PDB file of C-alpha atoms and ligand atoms in Angstrom:
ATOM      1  CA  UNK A   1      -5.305 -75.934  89.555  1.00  0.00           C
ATOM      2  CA  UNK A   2      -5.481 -73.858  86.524  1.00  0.00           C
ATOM      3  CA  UNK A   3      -4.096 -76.660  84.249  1.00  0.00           C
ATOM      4  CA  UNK A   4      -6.213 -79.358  85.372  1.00  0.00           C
ATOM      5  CA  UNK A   5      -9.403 -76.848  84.764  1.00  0.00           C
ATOM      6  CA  UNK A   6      -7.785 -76.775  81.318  1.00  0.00           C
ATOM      7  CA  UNK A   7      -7.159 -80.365  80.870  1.00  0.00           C
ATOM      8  CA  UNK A   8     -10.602 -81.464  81.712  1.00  0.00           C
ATOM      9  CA  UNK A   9     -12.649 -79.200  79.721  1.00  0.00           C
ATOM     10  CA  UNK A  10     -10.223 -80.042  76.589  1.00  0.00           C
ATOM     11  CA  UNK A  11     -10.682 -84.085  77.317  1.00  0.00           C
ATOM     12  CA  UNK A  12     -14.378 -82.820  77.530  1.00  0.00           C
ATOM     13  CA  UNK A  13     -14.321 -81.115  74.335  1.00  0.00           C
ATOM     14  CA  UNK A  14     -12.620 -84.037  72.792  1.00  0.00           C
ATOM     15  CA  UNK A  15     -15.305 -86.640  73.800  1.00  0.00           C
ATOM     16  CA  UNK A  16     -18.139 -84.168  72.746  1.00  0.00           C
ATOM     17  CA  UNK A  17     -16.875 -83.883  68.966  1.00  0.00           C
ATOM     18  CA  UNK A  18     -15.895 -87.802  69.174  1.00  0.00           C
ATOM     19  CA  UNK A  19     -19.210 -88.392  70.421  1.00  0.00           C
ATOM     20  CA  UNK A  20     -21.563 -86.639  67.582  1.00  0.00           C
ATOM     21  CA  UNK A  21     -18.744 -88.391  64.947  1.00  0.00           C
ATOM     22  CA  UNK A  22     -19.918 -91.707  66.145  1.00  0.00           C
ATOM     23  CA  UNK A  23     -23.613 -90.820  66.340  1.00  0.00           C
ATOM     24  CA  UNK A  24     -23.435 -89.338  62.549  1.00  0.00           C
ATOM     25  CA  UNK A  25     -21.624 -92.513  61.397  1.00  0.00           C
ATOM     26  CA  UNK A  26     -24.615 -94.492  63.203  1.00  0.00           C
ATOM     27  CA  UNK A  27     -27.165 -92.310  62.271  1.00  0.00           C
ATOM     28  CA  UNK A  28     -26.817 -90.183  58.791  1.00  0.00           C
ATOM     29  CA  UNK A  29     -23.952 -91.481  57.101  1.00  0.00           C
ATOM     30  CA  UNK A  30     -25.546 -94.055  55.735  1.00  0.00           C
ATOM     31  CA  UNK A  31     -27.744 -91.423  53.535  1.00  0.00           C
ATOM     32  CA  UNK A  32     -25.648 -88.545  53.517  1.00  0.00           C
ATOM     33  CA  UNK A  33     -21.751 -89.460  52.427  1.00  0.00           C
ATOM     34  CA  UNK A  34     -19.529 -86.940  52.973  1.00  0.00           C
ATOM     35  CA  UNK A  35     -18.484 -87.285  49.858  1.00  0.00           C
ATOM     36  CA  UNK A  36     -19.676 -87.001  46.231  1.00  0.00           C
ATOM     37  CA  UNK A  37     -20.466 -90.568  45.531  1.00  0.00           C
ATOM     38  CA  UNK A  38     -23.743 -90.780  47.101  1.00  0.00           C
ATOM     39  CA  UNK A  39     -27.045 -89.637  45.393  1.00  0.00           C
ATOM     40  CA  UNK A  40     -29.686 -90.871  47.865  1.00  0.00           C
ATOM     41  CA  UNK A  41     -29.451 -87.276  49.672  1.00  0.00           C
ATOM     42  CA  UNK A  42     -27.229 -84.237  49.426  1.00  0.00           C
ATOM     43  CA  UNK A  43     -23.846 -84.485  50.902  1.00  0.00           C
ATOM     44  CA  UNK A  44     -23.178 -83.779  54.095  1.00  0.00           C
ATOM     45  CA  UNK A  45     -20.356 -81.022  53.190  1.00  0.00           C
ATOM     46  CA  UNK A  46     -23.428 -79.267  51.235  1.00  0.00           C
ATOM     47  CA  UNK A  47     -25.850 -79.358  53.752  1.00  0.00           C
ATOM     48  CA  UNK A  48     -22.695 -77.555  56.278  1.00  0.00           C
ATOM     49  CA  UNK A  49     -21.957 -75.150  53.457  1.00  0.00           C
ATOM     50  CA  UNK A  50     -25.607 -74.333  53.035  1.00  0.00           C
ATOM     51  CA  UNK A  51     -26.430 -73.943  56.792  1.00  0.00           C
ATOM     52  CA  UNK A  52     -23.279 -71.841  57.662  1.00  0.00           C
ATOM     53  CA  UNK A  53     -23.743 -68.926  54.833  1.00  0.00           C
ATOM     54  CA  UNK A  54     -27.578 -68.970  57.064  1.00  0.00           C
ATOM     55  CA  UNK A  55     -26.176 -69.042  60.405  1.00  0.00           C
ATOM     56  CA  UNK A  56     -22.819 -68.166  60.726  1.00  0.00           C
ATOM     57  CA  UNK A  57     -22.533 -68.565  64.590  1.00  0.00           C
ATOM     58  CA  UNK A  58     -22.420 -71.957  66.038  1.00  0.00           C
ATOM     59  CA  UNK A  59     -25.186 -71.718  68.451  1.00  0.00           C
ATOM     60  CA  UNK A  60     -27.532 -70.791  65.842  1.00  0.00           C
ATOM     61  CA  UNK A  61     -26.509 -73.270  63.617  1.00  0.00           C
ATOM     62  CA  UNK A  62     -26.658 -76.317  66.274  1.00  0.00           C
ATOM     63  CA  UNK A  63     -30.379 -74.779  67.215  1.00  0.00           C
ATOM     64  CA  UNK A  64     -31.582 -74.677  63.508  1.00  0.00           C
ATOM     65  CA  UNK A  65     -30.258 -77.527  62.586  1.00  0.00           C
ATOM     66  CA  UNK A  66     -30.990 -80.175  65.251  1.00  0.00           C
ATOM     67  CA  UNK A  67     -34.584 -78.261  65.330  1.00  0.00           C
ATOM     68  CA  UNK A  68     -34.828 -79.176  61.845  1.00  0.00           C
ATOM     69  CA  UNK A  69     -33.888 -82.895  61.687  1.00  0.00           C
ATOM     70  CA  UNK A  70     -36.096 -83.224  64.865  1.00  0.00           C
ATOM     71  CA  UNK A  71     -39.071 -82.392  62.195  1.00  0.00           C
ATOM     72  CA  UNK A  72     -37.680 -82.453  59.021  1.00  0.00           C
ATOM     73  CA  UNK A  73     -40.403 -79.849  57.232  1.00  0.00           C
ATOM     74  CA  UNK A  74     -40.686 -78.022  53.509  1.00  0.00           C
ATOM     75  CA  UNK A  75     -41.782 -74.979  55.225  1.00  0.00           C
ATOM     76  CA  UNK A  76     -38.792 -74.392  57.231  1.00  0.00           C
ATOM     77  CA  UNK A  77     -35.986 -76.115  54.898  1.00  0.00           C
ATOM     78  CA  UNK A  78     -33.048 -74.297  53.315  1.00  0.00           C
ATOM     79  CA  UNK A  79     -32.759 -76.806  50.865  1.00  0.00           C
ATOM     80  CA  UNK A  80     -35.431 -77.046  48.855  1.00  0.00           C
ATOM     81  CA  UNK A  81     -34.282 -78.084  45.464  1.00  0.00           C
ATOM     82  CA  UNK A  82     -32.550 -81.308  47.844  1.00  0.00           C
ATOM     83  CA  UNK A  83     -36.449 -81.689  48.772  1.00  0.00           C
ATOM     84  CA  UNK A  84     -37.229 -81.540  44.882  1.00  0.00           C
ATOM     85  CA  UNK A  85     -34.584 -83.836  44.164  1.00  0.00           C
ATOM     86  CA  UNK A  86     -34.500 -86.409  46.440  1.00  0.00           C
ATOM     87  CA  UNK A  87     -37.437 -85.893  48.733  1.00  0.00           C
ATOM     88  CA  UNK A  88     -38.041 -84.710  51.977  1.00  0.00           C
ATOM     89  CA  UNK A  89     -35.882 -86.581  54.760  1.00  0.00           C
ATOM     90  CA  UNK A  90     -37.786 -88.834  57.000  1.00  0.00           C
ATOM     91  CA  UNK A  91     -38.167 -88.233  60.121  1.00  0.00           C
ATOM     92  CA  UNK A  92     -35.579 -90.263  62.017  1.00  0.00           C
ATOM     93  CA  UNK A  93     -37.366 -90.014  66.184  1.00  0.00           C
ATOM     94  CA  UNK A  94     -33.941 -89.226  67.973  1.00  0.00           C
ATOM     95  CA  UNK A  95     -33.526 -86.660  70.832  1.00  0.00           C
ATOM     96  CA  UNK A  96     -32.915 -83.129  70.501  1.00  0.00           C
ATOM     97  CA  UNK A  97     -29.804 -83.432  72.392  1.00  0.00           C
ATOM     98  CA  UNK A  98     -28.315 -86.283  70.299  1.00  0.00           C
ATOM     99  CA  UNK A  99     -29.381 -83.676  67.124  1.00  0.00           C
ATOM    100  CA  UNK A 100     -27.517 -81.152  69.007  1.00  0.00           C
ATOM    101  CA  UNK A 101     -24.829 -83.380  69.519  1.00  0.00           C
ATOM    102  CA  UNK A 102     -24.506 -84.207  65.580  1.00  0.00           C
ATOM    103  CA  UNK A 103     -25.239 -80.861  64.721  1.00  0.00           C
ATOM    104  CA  UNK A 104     -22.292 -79.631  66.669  1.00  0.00           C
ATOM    105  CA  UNK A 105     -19.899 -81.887  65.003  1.00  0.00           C
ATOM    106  CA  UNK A 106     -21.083 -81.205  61.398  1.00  0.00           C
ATOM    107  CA  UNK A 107     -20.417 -77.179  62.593  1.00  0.00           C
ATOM    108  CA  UNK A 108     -16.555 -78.286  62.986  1.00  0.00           C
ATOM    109  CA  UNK A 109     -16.307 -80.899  60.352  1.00  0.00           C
ATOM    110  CA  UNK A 110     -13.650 -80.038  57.857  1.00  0.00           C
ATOM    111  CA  UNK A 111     -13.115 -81.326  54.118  1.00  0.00           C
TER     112      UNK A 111
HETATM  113  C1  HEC B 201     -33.107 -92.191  54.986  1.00  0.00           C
HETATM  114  C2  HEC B 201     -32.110 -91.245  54.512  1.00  0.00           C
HETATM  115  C3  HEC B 201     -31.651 -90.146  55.453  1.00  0.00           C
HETATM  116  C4  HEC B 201     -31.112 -90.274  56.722  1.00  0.00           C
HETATM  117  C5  HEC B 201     -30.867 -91.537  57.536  1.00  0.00           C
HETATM  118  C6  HEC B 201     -30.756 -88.930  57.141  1.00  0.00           C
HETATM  119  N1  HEC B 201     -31.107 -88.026  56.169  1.00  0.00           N
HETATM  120 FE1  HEC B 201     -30.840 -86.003  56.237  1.00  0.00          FE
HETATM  121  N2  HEC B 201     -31.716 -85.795  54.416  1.00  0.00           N
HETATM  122  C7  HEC B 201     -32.142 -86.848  53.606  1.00  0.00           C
HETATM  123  C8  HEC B 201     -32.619 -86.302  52.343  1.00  0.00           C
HETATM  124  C9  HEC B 201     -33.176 -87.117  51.180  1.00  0.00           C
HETATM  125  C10 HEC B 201     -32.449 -84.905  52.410  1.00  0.00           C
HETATM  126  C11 HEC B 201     -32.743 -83.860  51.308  1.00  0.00           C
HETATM  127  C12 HEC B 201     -34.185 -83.424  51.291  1.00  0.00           C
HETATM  128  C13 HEC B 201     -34.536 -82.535  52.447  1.00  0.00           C
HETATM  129  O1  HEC B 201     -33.891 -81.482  52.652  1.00  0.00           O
HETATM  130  O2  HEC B 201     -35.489 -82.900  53.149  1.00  0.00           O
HETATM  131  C14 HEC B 201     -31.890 -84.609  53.731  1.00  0.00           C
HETATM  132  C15 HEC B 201     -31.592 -83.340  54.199  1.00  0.00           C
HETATM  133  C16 HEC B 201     -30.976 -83.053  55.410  1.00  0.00           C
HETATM  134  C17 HEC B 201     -30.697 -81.720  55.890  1.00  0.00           C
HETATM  135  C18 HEC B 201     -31.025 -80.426  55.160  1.00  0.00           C
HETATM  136  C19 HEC B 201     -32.399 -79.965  55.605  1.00  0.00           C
HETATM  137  C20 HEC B 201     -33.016 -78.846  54.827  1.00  0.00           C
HETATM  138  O3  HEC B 201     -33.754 -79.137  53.880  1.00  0.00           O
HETATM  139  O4  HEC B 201     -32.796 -77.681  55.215  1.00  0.00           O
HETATM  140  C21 HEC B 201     -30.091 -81.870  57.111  1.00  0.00           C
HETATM  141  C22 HEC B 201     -29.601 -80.762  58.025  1.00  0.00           C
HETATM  142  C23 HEC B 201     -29.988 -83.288  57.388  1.00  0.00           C
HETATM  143  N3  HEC B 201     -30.545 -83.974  56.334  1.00  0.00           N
HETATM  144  C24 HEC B 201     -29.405 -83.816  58.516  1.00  0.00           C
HETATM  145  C25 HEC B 201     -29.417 -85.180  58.831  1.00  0.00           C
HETATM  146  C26 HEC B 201     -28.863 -85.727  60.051  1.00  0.00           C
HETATM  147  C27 HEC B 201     -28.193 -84.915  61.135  1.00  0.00           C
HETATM  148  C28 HEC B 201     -29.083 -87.088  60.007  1.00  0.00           C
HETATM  149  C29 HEC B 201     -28.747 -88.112  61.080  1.00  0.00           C
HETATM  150  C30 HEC B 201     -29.345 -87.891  62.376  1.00  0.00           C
HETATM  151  C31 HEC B 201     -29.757 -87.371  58.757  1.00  0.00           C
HETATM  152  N4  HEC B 201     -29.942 -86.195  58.068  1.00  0.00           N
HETATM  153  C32 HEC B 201     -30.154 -88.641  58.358  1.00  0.00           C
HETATM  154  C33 HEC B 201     -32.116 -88.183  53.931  1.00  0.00           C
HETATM  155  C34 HEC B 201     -31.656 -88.733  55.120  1.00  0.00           C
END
Protein backbone atom coordinates (compact mmCIF):
# COMPACT_ATOMS: atom_id res chain seq x y z
CA UNK A 1 0.00 0.00 0.00
CA UNK A 2 2.77 2.12 1.16
CA UNK A 3 4.80 1.64 -2.09
CA UNK A 4 2.17 2.31 -4.47
CA UNK A 5 1.41 5.75 -2.36
CA UNK A 6 5.10 6.22 -3.16
CA UNK A 7 5.08 5.26 -6.71
CA UNK A 8 2.27 7.48 -7.68
CA UNK A 9 3.20 10.65 -6.14
CA UNK A 10 6.90 10.11 -7.70
CA UNK A 11 5.24 9.36 -11.40
CA UNK A 12 3.27 12.56 -10.29
CA UNK A 13 6.23 14.50 -9.52
CA UNK A 14 7.82 13.35 -12.68
CA UNK A 15 4.99 14.57 -15.02
CA UNK A 16 4.78 17.94 -13.05
CA UNK A 17 8.59 18.92 -13.76
CA UNK A 18 8.16 17.27 -17.42
CA UNK A 19 5.20 19.26 -17.79
CA UNK A 20 6.54 23.03 -16.99
CA UNK A 21 9.87 21.74 -19.27
CA UNK A 22 7.58 21.47 -22.18
CA UNK A 23 5.56 24.61 -21.43
CA UNK A 24 9.02 26.72 -21.03
CA UNK A 25 10.30 25.23 -24.32
CA UNK A 26 6.78 26.40 -25.86
CA UNK A 27 6.57 29.41 -24.13
CA UNK A 28 10.00 31.34 -23.02
CA UNK A 29 12.69 29.60 -24.60
CA UNK A 30 12.38 31.17 -27.52
CA UNK A 31 13.48 34.64 -25.68
CA UNK A 32 15.24 33.44 -22.83
CA UNK A 33 18.09 30.60 -23.84
CA UNK A 34 19.40 28.93 -21.17
CA UNK A 35 22.42 29.63 -22.30
CA UNK A 36 24.75 32.58 -23.07
CA UNK A 37 24.15 32.94 -26.73
CA UNK A 38 21.02 34.80 -26.64
CA UNK A 39 20.80 38.65 -26.15
CA UNK A 40 17.09 39.32 -26.78
CA UNK A 41 16.50 38.85 -22.82
CA UNK A 42 18.55 37.70 -19.87
CA UNK A 43 19.18 34.06 -19.56
CA UNK A 44 17.12 31.97 -17.98
CA UNK A 45 19.97 30.61 -15.46
CA UNK A 46 20.21 34.51 -14.44
CA UNK A 47 16.81 35.19 -13.94
CA UNK A 48 16.89 31.58 -11.39
CA UNK A 49 20.07 32.89 -9.81
CA UNK A 50 18.55 36.30 -9.30
CA UNK A 51 15.14 35.09 -7.94
CA UNK A 52 16.62 32.41 -5.54
CA UNK A 53 19.24 34.82 -3.53
CA UNK A 54 15.30 36.83 -3.13
CA UNK A 55 13.37 33.90 -2.23
CA UNK A 56 15.15 31.10 -1.15
CA UNK A 57 12.11 28.77 -0.47
CA UNK A 58 10.31 27.28 -3.33
CA UNK A 59 6.88 28.36 -2.56
CA UNK A 60 7.87 31.85 -2.49
CA UNK A 61 9.73 31.71 -5.43
CA UNK A 62 6.88 29.87 -7.64
CA UNK A 63 4.37 32.76 -6.07
CA UNK A 64 6.72 35.72 -7.03
CA UNK A 65 7.62 34.57 -9.97
CA UNK A 66 4.52 33.29 -11.82
CA UNK A 67 2.85 36.59 -10.11
CA UNK A 68 5.35 38.45 -11.95
CA UNK A 69 5.24 37.06 -15.53
CA UNK A 70 1.38 37.17 -15.07
CA UNK A 71 2.06 41.20 -15.13
CA UNK A 72 5.38 41.69 -15.99
CA UNK A 73 5.84 45.38 -14.10
CA UNK A 74 9.06 47.90 -13.37
CA UNK A 75 7.69 48.48 -10.02
CA UNK A 76 7.85 45.05 -8.78
CA UNK A 77 10.94 43.62 -10.95
CA UNK A 78 14.21 42.35 -9.51
CA UNK A 79 15.84 42.92 -12.58
CA UNK A 80 15.93 46.15 -13.47
CA UNK A 81 19.09 46.78 -15.34
CA UNK A 82 17.47 43.49 -17.72
CA UNK A 83 14.49 46.18 -18.00
CA UNK A 84 17.22 48.89 -18.95
CA UNK A 85 18.80 46.64 -21.24
CA UNK A 86 16.48 44.90 -23.09
CA UNK A 87 13.11 46.24 -22.10
CA UNK A 88 10.40 45.26 -20.10
CA UNK A 89 8.97 41.66 -21.05
CA UNK A 90 5.65 41.65 -22.68
CA UNK A 91 3.04 40.45 -21.27
CA UNK A 92 2.53 36.92 -22.59
CA UNK A 93 -1.77 36.27 -21.29
CA UNK A 94 -1.16 32.63 -19.90
CA UNK A 95 -2.71 31.27 -16.64
CA UNK A 96 -1.39 31.59 -13.31
CA UNK A 97 -1.25 27.96 -12.95
CA UNK A 98 0.68 27.29 -16.19
CA UNK A 99 3.18 30.32 -14.60
CA UNK A 100 3.21 28.26 -11.58
CA UNK A 101 3.83 25.34 -13.47
CA UNK A 102 7.02 26.98 -15.32
CA UNK A 103 7.99 28.66 -12.37
CA UNK A 104 8.30 25.42 -10.53
CA UNK A 105 10.51 23.88 -13.05
CA UNK A 106 12.91 26.88 -13.43
CA UNK A 107 13.13 26.45 -9.20
CA UNK A 108 14.73 22.83 -9.99
CA UNK A 109 16.46 23.52 -13.21
CA UNK A 110 20.12 22.77 -12.95
CA UNK A 111 23.17 24.05 -15.18
C1 LIG B 1 9.18 38.19 -26.26
C2 LIG B 1 10.31 37.79 -25.43
C3 LIG B 1 10.03 37.12 -24.10
C4 LIG B 1 9.28 35.98 -23.85
C5 LIG B 1 8.50 35.12 -24.83
C6 LIG B 1 9.41 35.71 -22.43
N1 LIG B 1 10.18 36.68 -21.84
FE1 LIG B 1 10.69 36.80 -19.87
N2 LIG B 1 11.72 38.52 -20.20
C7 LIG B 1 11.92 39.11 -21.45
C8 LIG B 1 12.78 40.27 -21.30
C9 LIG B 1 13.25 41.19 -22.42
C10 LIG B 1 13.11 40.35 -19.93
C11 LIG B 1 14.05 41.36 -19.24
C12 LIG B 1 13.35 42.65 -18.88
C13 LIG B 1 12.41 42.51 -17.73
O1 LIG B 1 12.81 42.06 -16.63
O2 LIG B 1 11.24 42.86 -17.93
C14 LIG B 1 12.41 39.25 -19.26
C15 LIG B 1 12.46 38.99 -17.90
C16 LIG B 1 11.88 37.90 -17.26
C17 LIG B 1 11.92 37.66 -15.84
C18 LIG B 1 12.59 38.56 -14.81
C19 LIG B 1 11.57 39.55 -14.31
C20 LIG B 1 12.08 40.68 -13.47
O3 LIG B 1 12.38 41.74 -14.04
O4 LIG B 1 12.13 40.51 -12.23
C21 LIG B 1 11.24 36.49 -15.63
C22 LIG B 1 11.00 35.81 -14.29
C23 LIG B 1 10.79 36.00 -16.91
N3 LIG B 1 11.19 36.88 -17.88
C24 LIG B 1 10.09 34.82 -17.08
C25 LIG B 1 9.55 34.41 -18.31
C26 LIG B 1 8.76 33.21 -18.48
C27 LIG B 1 8.42 32.24 -17.37
C28 LIG B 1 8.40 33.17 -19.81
C29 LIG B 1 7.51 32.13 -20.48
C30 LIG B 1 6.18 31.99 -19.95
C31 LIG B 1 8.98 34.33 -20.45
N4 LIG B 1 9.67 35.06 -19.52
C32 LIG B 1 8.82 34.63 -21.80
C33 LIG B 1 11.40 38.67 -22.65
C34 LIG B 1 10.58 37.56 -22.83
Amino acid sequence: MKIKLLILLLSINLFASSYGELLFNGNCITCHSTNELNKSAPTIIEIQKIYKSSFPLKKDFIHYMSTWVLNPNKETSLMDDAIEKYKLMPMLGYDKETLEEISSYLYDLTN
